[in-house]
mmCIF file with all atom_site columns, C-alpha atoms in Angstrom:
data_model
loop_
_atom_site.group_PDB
_atom_site.id
_atom_site.type_symbol
_atom_site.label_atom_id
_atom_site.label_alt_id
_atom_site.label_comp_id
_atom_site.label_asym_id
_atom_site.label_entity_id
_atom_site.label_seq_id
_atom_site.pdbx_PDB_ins_code
_atom_site.Cartn_x
_atom_site.Cartn_y
_atom_site.Cartn_z
_atom_site.occupancy
_atom_site.B_iso_or_equiv
_atom_site.pdbx_formal_charge
_atom_site.auth_seq_id
_atom_site.auth_comp_id
_atom_site.auth_asym_id
_atom_site.auth_atom_id
_atom_site.pdbx_PDB_model_num
ATOM 1   C CA . UNK A 1 1   ? 90.601 101.261 96.012  1.00 69.00 ? 14  UNK A CA 1
ATOM 2   C CA . UNK A 1 2   ? 88.252 101.767 93.102  1.00 85.00 ? 15  UNK A CA 1
ATOM 3   C CA . UNK A 1 3   ? 84.704 103.027 93.557  1.00 88.00 ? 16  UNK A CA 1
ATOM 4   C CA . UNK A 1 4   ? 83.058 99.667  92.757  1.00 85.00 ? 17  UNK A CA 1
ATOM 5   C CA . UNK A 1 5   ? 85.034 97.871  95.454  1.00 85.00 ? 18  UNK A CA 1
ATOM 6   C CA . UNK A 1 6   ? 84.353 100.638 97.952  1.00 88.00 ? 19  UNK A CA 1
ATOM 7   C CA . UNK A 1 7   ? 80.645 100.337 97.204  1.00 90.00 ? 20  UNK A CA 1
ATOM 8   C CA . UNK A 1 8   ? 80.847 96.549  97.668  1.00 87.00 ? 21  UNK A CA 1
ATOM 9   C CA . UNK A 1 9   ? 82.298 97.035  101.177 1.00 90.00 ? 22  UNK A CA 1
ATOM 10  C CA . UNK A 1 10  ? 79.538 99.523  102.013 1.00 91.00 ? 23  UNK A CA 1
ATOM 11  C CA . UNK A 1 11  ? 76.770 97.289  100.614 1.00 92.00 ? 24  UNK A CA 1
ATOM 12  C CA . UNK A 1 12  ? 77.932 94.196  102.503 1.00 94.00 ? 25  UNK A CA 1
ATOM 13  C CA . UNK A 1 13  ? 75.818 92.877  105.339 1.00 96.00 ? 26  UNK A CA 1
ATOM 14  C CA . UNK A 1 14  ? 77.957 91.929  108.339 1.00 97.00 ? 27  UNK A CA 1
ATOM 15  C CA . UNK A 1 15  ? 76.525 89.138  110.515 1.00 97.00 ? 28  UNK A CA 1
ATOM 16  C CA . UNK A 1 16  ? 77.847 88.271  113.997 1.00 98.00 ? 29  UNK A CA 1
ATOM 17  C CA . UNK A 1 17  ? 77.010 85.102  115.925 1.00 98.00 ? 30  UNK A CA 1
ATOM 18  C CA . UNK A 1 18  ? 76.273 86.164  119.501 1.00 96.00 ? 31  UNK A CA 1
ATOM 19  C CA . UNK A 1 19  ? 75.583 82.605  120.666 1.00 91.00 ? 32  UNK A CA 1
ATOM 20  C CA . UNK A 1 20  ? 74.533 79.329  119.095 1.00 90.00 ? 33  UNK A CA 1
ATOM 21  C CA . UNK A 1 21  ? 71.137 80.667  118.000 1.00 93.00 ? 34  UNK A CA 1
ATOM 22  C CA . UNK A 1 22  ? 71.357 84.477  118.045 1.00 94.00 ? 35  UNK A CA 1
ATOM 23  C CA . UNK A 1 23  ? 72.818 86.633  115.299 1.00 96.00 ? 36  UNK A CA 1
ATOM 24  C CA . UNK A 1 24  ? 73.162 90.395  114.982 1.00 97.00 ? 37  UNK A CA 1
ATOM 25  C CA . UNK A 1 25  ? 73.538 92.270  111.715 1.00 97.00 ? 38  UNK A CA 1
ATOM 26  C CA . UNK A 1 26  ? 75.519 95.442  111.299 1.00 95.00 ? 39  UNK A CA 1
ATOM 27  C CA . UNK A 1 27  ? 75.927 97.826  108.399 1.00 96.00 ? 40  UNK A CA 1
ATOM 28  C CA . UNK A 1 28  ? 78.563 100.433 107.643 1.00 96.00 ? 41  UNK A CA 1
ATOM 29  C CA . UNK A 1 29  ? 77.703 103.924 108.960 1.00 96.00 ? 42  UNK A CA 1
ATOM 30  C CA . UNK A 1 30  ? 74.944 102.659 111.267 1.00 96.00 ? 43  UNK A CA 1
ATOM 31  C CA . UNK A 1 31  ? 75.144 102.149 115.054 1.00 95.00 ? 44  UNK A CA 1
ATOM 32  C CA . UNK A 1 32  ? 75.535 98.639  116.384 1.00 95.00 ? 45  UNK A CA 1
ATOM 33  C CA . UNK A 1 33  ? 72.304 96.742  116.995 1.00 95.00 ? 46  UNK A CA 1
ATOM 34  C CA . UNK A 1 34  ? 71.334 96.921  120.673 1.00 94.00 ? 47  UNK A CA 1
ATOM 35  C CA . UNK A 1 35  ? 71.928 93.215  121.285 1.00 94.00 ? 48  UNK A CA 1
ATOM 36  C CA . UNK A 1 36  ? 75.481 93.500  119.955 1.00 95.00 ? 49  UNK A CA 1
ATOM 37  C CA . UNK A 1 37  ? 76.107 96.798  121.759 1.00 95.00 ? 50  UNK A CA 1
ATOM 38  C CA . UNK A 1 38  ? 75.275 94.986  124.991 1.00 94.00 ? 51  UNK A CA 1
ATOM 39  C CA . UNK A 1 39  ? 78.006 92.432  124.225 1.00 95.00 ? 52  UNK A CA 1
ATOM 40  C CA . UNK A 1 40  ? 80.580 95.072  123.226 1.00 97.00 ? 53  UNK A CA 1
ATOM 41  C CA . UNK A 1 41  ? 80.012 97.375  126.186 1.00 96.00 ? 54  UNK A CA 1
ATOM 42  C CA . UNK A 1 42  ? 82.451 100.307 126.118 1.00 97.00 ? 55  UNK A CA 1
ATOM 43  C CA . UNK A 1 43  ? 85.176 98.471  124.172 1.00 97.00 ? 56  UNK A CA 1
ATOM 44  C CA . UNK A 1 44  ? 86.532 98.929  120.678 1.00 97.00 ? 57  UNK A CA 1
ATOM 45  C CA . UNK A 1 45  ? 85.704 96.216  118.161 1.00 98.00 ? 58  UNK A CA 1
ATOM 46  C CA . UNK A 1 46  ? 86.361 95.087  114.604 1.00 98.00 ? 59  UNK A CA 1
ATOM 47  C CA . UNK A 1 47  ? 84.699 92.922  111.999 1.00 98.00 ? 60  UNK A CA 1
ATOM 48  C CA . UNK A 1 48  ? 87.734 91.467  110.279 1.00 98.00 ? 61  UNK A CA 1
ATOM 49  C CA . UNK A 1 49  ? 88.801 88.579  108.057 1.00 98.00 ? 62  UNK A CA 1
ATOM 50  C CA . UNK A 1 50  ? 91.920 87.057  106.557 1.00 98.00 ? 63  UNK A CA 1
ATOM 51  C CA . UNK A 1 51  ? 90.058 85.684  103.509 1.00 97.00 ? 64  UNK A CA 1
ATOM 52  C CA . UNK A 1 52  ? 90.872 86.795  99.970  1.00 95.00 ? 65  UNK A CA 1
ATOM 53  C CA . UNK A 1 53  ? 93.649 89.352  100.542 1.00 95.00 ? 66  UNK A CA 1
ATOM 54  C CA . UNK A 1 54  ? 93.608 92.452  98.351  1.00 93.00 ? 67  UNK A CA 1
ATOM 55  C CA . UNK A 1 55  ? 90.036 91.435  97.382  1.00 89.00 ? 68  UNK A CA 1
ATOM 56  C CA . UNK A 1 56  ? 91.399 88.601  95.226  1.00 92.00 ? 69  UNK A CA 1
ATOM 57  C CA . UNK A 1 57  ? 90.165 85.039  95.496  1.00 93.00 ? 70  UNK A CA 1
ATOM 58  C CA . UNK A 1 58  ? 92.555 82.369  96.651  1.00 95.00 ? 71  UNK A CA 1
ATOM 59  C CA . UNK A 1 59  ? 92.206 78.647  97.382  1.00 97.00 ? 72  UNK A CA 1
ATOM 60  C CA . UNK A 1 60  ? 89.977 77.757  100.343 1.00 96.00 ? 73  UNK A CA 1
ATOM 61  C CA . UNK A 1 61  ? 92.782 75.917  102.162 1.00 97.00 ? 74  UNK A CA 1
ATOM 62  C CA . UNK A 1 62  ? 94.961 79.040  102.098 1.00 97.00 ? 75  UNK A CA 1
ATOM 63  C CA . UNK A 1 63  ? 92.062 81.193  103.295 1.00 97.00 ? 76  UNK A CA 1
ATOM 64  C CA . UNK A 1 64  ? 91.314 78.784  106.127 1.00 97.00 ? 77  UNK A CA 1
ATOM 65  C CA . UNK A 1 65  ? 94.942 78.672  107.267 1.00 98.00 ? 78  UNK A CA 1
ATOM 66  C CA . UNK A 1 66  ? 95.157 82.470  107.261 1.00 98.00 ? 79  UNK A CA 1
ATOM 67  C CA . UNK A 1 67  ? 91.863 82.757  109.145 1.00 98.00 ? 80  UNK A CA 1
ATOM 68  C CA . UNK A 1 68  ? 93.172 80.393  111.826 1.00 98.00 ? 81  UNK A CA 1
ATOM 69  C CA . UNK A 1 69  ? 96.294 82.558  112.170 1.00 98.00 ? 82  UNK A CA 1
ATOM 70  C CA . UNK A 1 70  ? 94.164 85.682  112.526 1.00 98.00 ? 83  UNK A CA 1
ATOM 71  C CA . UNK A 1 71  ? 91.934 84.003  115.113 1.00 98.00 ? 84  UNK A CA 1
ATOM 72  C CA . UNK A 1 72  ? 94.956 82.897  117.155 1.00 98.00 ? 85  UNK A CA 1
ATOM 73  C CA . UNK A 1 73  ? 96.458 86.403  117.003 1.00 98.00 ? 86  UNK A CA 1
ATOM 74  C CA . UNK A 1 74  ? 93.198 87.974  118.164 1.00 98.00 ? 87  UNK A CA 1
ATOM 75  C CA . UNK A 1 75  ? 92.708 85.447  120.954 1.00 98.00 ? 88  UNK A CA 1
ATOM 76  C CA . UNK A 1 76  ? 96.264 86.177  122.159 1.00 97.00 ? 89  UNK A CA 1
ATOM 77  C CA . UNK A 1 77  ? 95.330 89.816  122.860 1.00 97.00 ? 90  UNK A CA 1
ATOM 78  C CA . UNK A 1 78  ? 94.710 90.431  126.585 1.00 96.00 ? 91  UNK A CA 1
ATOM 79  C CA . UNK A 1 79  ? 90.999 90.526  127.366 1.00 95.00 ? 92  UNK A CA 1
ATOM 80  C CA . UNK A 1 80  ? 89.920 89.978  123.753 1.00 97.00 ? 93  UNK A CA 1
ATOM 81  C CA . UNK A 1 81  ? 86.633 88.275  122.932 1.00 97.00 ? 94  UNK A CA 1
ATOM 82  C CA . UNK A 1 82  ? 86.238 86.821  119.443 1.00 98.00 ? 95  UNK A CA 1
ATOM 83  C CA . UNK A 1 83  ? 82.904 85.794  117.940 1.00 98.00 ? 96  UNK A CA 1
ATOM 84  C CA . UNK A 1 84  ? 82.239 83.981  114.655 1.00 98.00 ? 97  UNK A CA 1
ATOM 85  C CA . UNK A 1 85  ? 80.983 86.217  111.868 1.00 98.00 ? 98  UNK A CA 1
ATOM 86  C CA . UNK A 1 86  ? 80.309 86.285  108.142 1.00 97.00 ? 99  UNK A CA 1
ATOM 87  C CA . UNK A 1 87  ? 80.164 89.059  105.589 1.00 97.00 ? 100 UNK A CA 1
ATOM 88  C CA . UNK A 1 88  ? 77.606 88.657  102.806 1.00 96.00 ? 101 UNK A CA 1
ATOM 89  C CA . UNK A 1 89  ? 77.804 90.798  99.693  1.00 93.00 ? 102 UNK A CA 1
ATOM 90  C CA . UNK A 1 90  ? 74.829 92.121  97.776  1.00 88.00 ? 103 UNK A CA 1
ATOM 91  C CA . UNK A 1 91  ? 75.687 89.830  94.842  1.00 86.00 ? 104 UNK A CA 1
ATOM 92  C CA . UNK A 1 92  ? 75.627 86.742  97.092  1.00 86.00 ? 105 UNK A CA 1
ATOM 93  C CA . UNK A 1 93  ? 79.321 86.172  97.864  1.00 89.00 ? 106 UNK A CA 1
ATOM 94  C CA . UNK A 1 94  ? 80.319 85.563  101.465 1.00 94.00 ? 107 UNK A CA 1
ATOM 95  C CA . UNK A 1 95  ? 83.480 85.463  103.550 1.00 95.00 ? 108 UNK A CA 1
ATOM 96  C CA . UNK A 1 96  ? 83.908 83.851  106.949 1.00 97.00 ? 109 UNK A CA 1
ATOM 97  C CA . UNK A 1 97  ? 84.965 86.568  109.356 1.00 98.00 ? 110 UNK A CA 1
ATOM 98  C CA . UNK A 1 98  ? 85.614 87.351  112.992 1.00 98.00 ? 111 UNK A CA 1
ATOM 99  C CA . UNK A 1 99  ? 84.069 89.933  115.292 1.00 98.00 ? 112 UNK A CA 1
ATOM 100 C CA . UNK A 1 100 ? 86.725 90.888  117.816 1.00 98.00 ? 113 UNK A CA 1
ATOM 101 C CA . UNK A 1 101 ? 86.100 92.951  120.946 1.00 98.00 ? 114 UNK A CA 1
ATOM 102 C CA . UNK A 1 102 ? 88.799 94.595  123.019 1.00 97.00 ? 115 UNK A CA 1
ATOM 103 C CA . UNK A 1 103 ? 91.960 95.327  121.053 1.00 96.00 ? 116 UNK A CA 1
ATOM 104 C CA . UNK A 1 104 ? 92.503 98.881  119.850 1.00 95.00 ? 117 UNK A CA 1
ATOM 105 C CA . UNK A 1 105 ? 92.528 100.145 116.293 1.00 96.00 ? 118 UNK A CA 1
ATOM 106 C CA . UNK A 1 106 ? 96.341 99.971  116.090 1.00 97.00 ? 119 UNK A CA 1
ATOM 107 C CA . UNK A 1 107 ? 96.209 96.222  116.752 1.00 97.00 ? 120 UNK A CA 1
ATOM 108 C CA . UNK A 1 108 ? 93.375 95.725  114.263 1.00 98.00 ? 121 UNK A CA 1
ATOM 109 C CA . UNK A 1 109 ? 95.269 97.748  111.642 1.00 98.00 ? 122 UNK A CA 1
ATOM 110 C CA . UNK A 1 110 ? 98.411 95.680  112.178 1.00 97.00 ? 123 UNK A CA 1
ATOM 111 C CA . UNK A 1 111 ? 96.544 92.386  111.852 1.00 98.00 ? 124 UNK A CA 1
ATOM 112 C CA . UNK A 1 112 ? 94.545 93.496  108.821 1.00 98.00 ? 125 UNK A CA 1
ATOM 113 C CA . UNK A 1 113 ? 97.734 94.658  107.100 1.00 97.00 ? 126 UNK A CA 1
ATOM 114 C CA . UNK A 1 114 ? 99.519 91.419  107.997 1.00 97.00 ? 127 UNK A CA 1
ATOM 115 C CA . UNK A 1 115 ? 96.731 89.582  106.172 1.00 98.00 ? 128 UNK A CA 1
ATOM 116 C CA . UNK A 1 116 ? 96.833 92.057  103.261 1.00 97.00 ? 129 UNK A CA 1
ATOM 117 C CA . UNK A 1 117 ? 93.276 93.312  103.717 1.00 97.00 ? 130 UNK A CA 1
ATOM 118 C CA . UNK A 1 118 ? 92.180 96.516  101.995 1.00 95.00 ? 131 UNK A CA 1
ATOM 119 C CA . UNK A 1 119 ? 89.724 97.489  104.732 1.00 95.00 ? 132 UNK A CA 1
ATOM 120 C CA . UNK A 1 120 ? 87.762 96.258  107.708 1.00 97.00 ? 133 UNK A CA 1
ATOM 121 C CA . UNK A 1 121 ? 84.797 97.494  109.743 1.00 98.00 ? 134 UNK A CA 1
ATOM 122 C CA . UNK A 1 122 ? 85.381 98.835  113.242 1.00 97.00 ? 135 UNK A CA 1
ATOM 123 C CA . UNK A 1 123 ? 83.889 100.963 115.943 1.00 97.00 ? 136 UNK A CA 1
ATOM 124 C CA . UNK A 1 124 ? 83.922 102.088 119.528 1.00 96.00 ? 137 UNK A CA 1
ATOM 125 C CA . UNK A 1 125 ? 81.249 100.866 121.942 1.00 96.00 ? 138 UNK A CA 1
ATOM 126 C CA . UNK A 1 126 ? 77.753 101.244 120.439 1.00 94.00 ? 139 UNK A CA 1
ATOM 127 C CA . UNK A 1 127 ? 78.829 103.903 117.937 1.00 94.00 ? 140 UNK A CA 1
ATOM 128 C CA . UNK A 1 128 ? 78.611 103.652 114.186 1.00 96.00 ? 141 UNK A CA 1
ATOM 129 C CA . UNK A 1 129 ? 80.259 100.824 112.256 1.00 97.00 ? 142 UNK A CA 1
ATOM 130 C CA . UNK A 1 130 ? 82.989 102.565 110.252 1.00 96.00 ? 143 UNK A CA 1
ATOM 131 C CA . UNK A 1 131 ? 84.795 101.304 107.190 1.00 96.00 ? 144 UNK A CA 1
ATOM 132 C CA . UNK A 1 132 ? 88.524 101.632 107.914 1.00 96.00 ? 145 UNK A CA 1
ATOM 133 C CA . UNK A 1 133 ? 90.534 101.828 104.714 1.00 94.00 ? 146 UNK A CA 1
ATOM 134 C CA . UNK A 1 134 ? 94.131 100.610 104.768 1.00 93.00 ? 147 UNK A CA 1
ATOM 135 C CA . UNK A 1 135 ? 96.868 101.616 102.366 1.00 75.00 ? 148 UNK A CA 1
#
């Protein structure tokens, strides 16, 4: 991944819908906001999407179909909780995303790779939001 794309991932603001009116915002390398840490508890989590694989735009219908597949795969994981989310870049772009709680990093890696993502944000409990690069 080139340096500009890496910087774009780091500069993105990651928003998670906790309920119909409450949102939490996380940033790479910072701990989860308290309100989101309360939701996560001691579980692992990921901020993940199926939109625009390999950081290349594709038609909205294809993105939506892939996102539905990712959502179904996450919801099929035992004990998983999935919240709506959106990533917003510093230049104004945005991608619908999912904030998943429960599955481990191996599951998140597998799903991200299946949807040809270059990276996703993950963490454990209230710890720092880490950018996980995939090959």
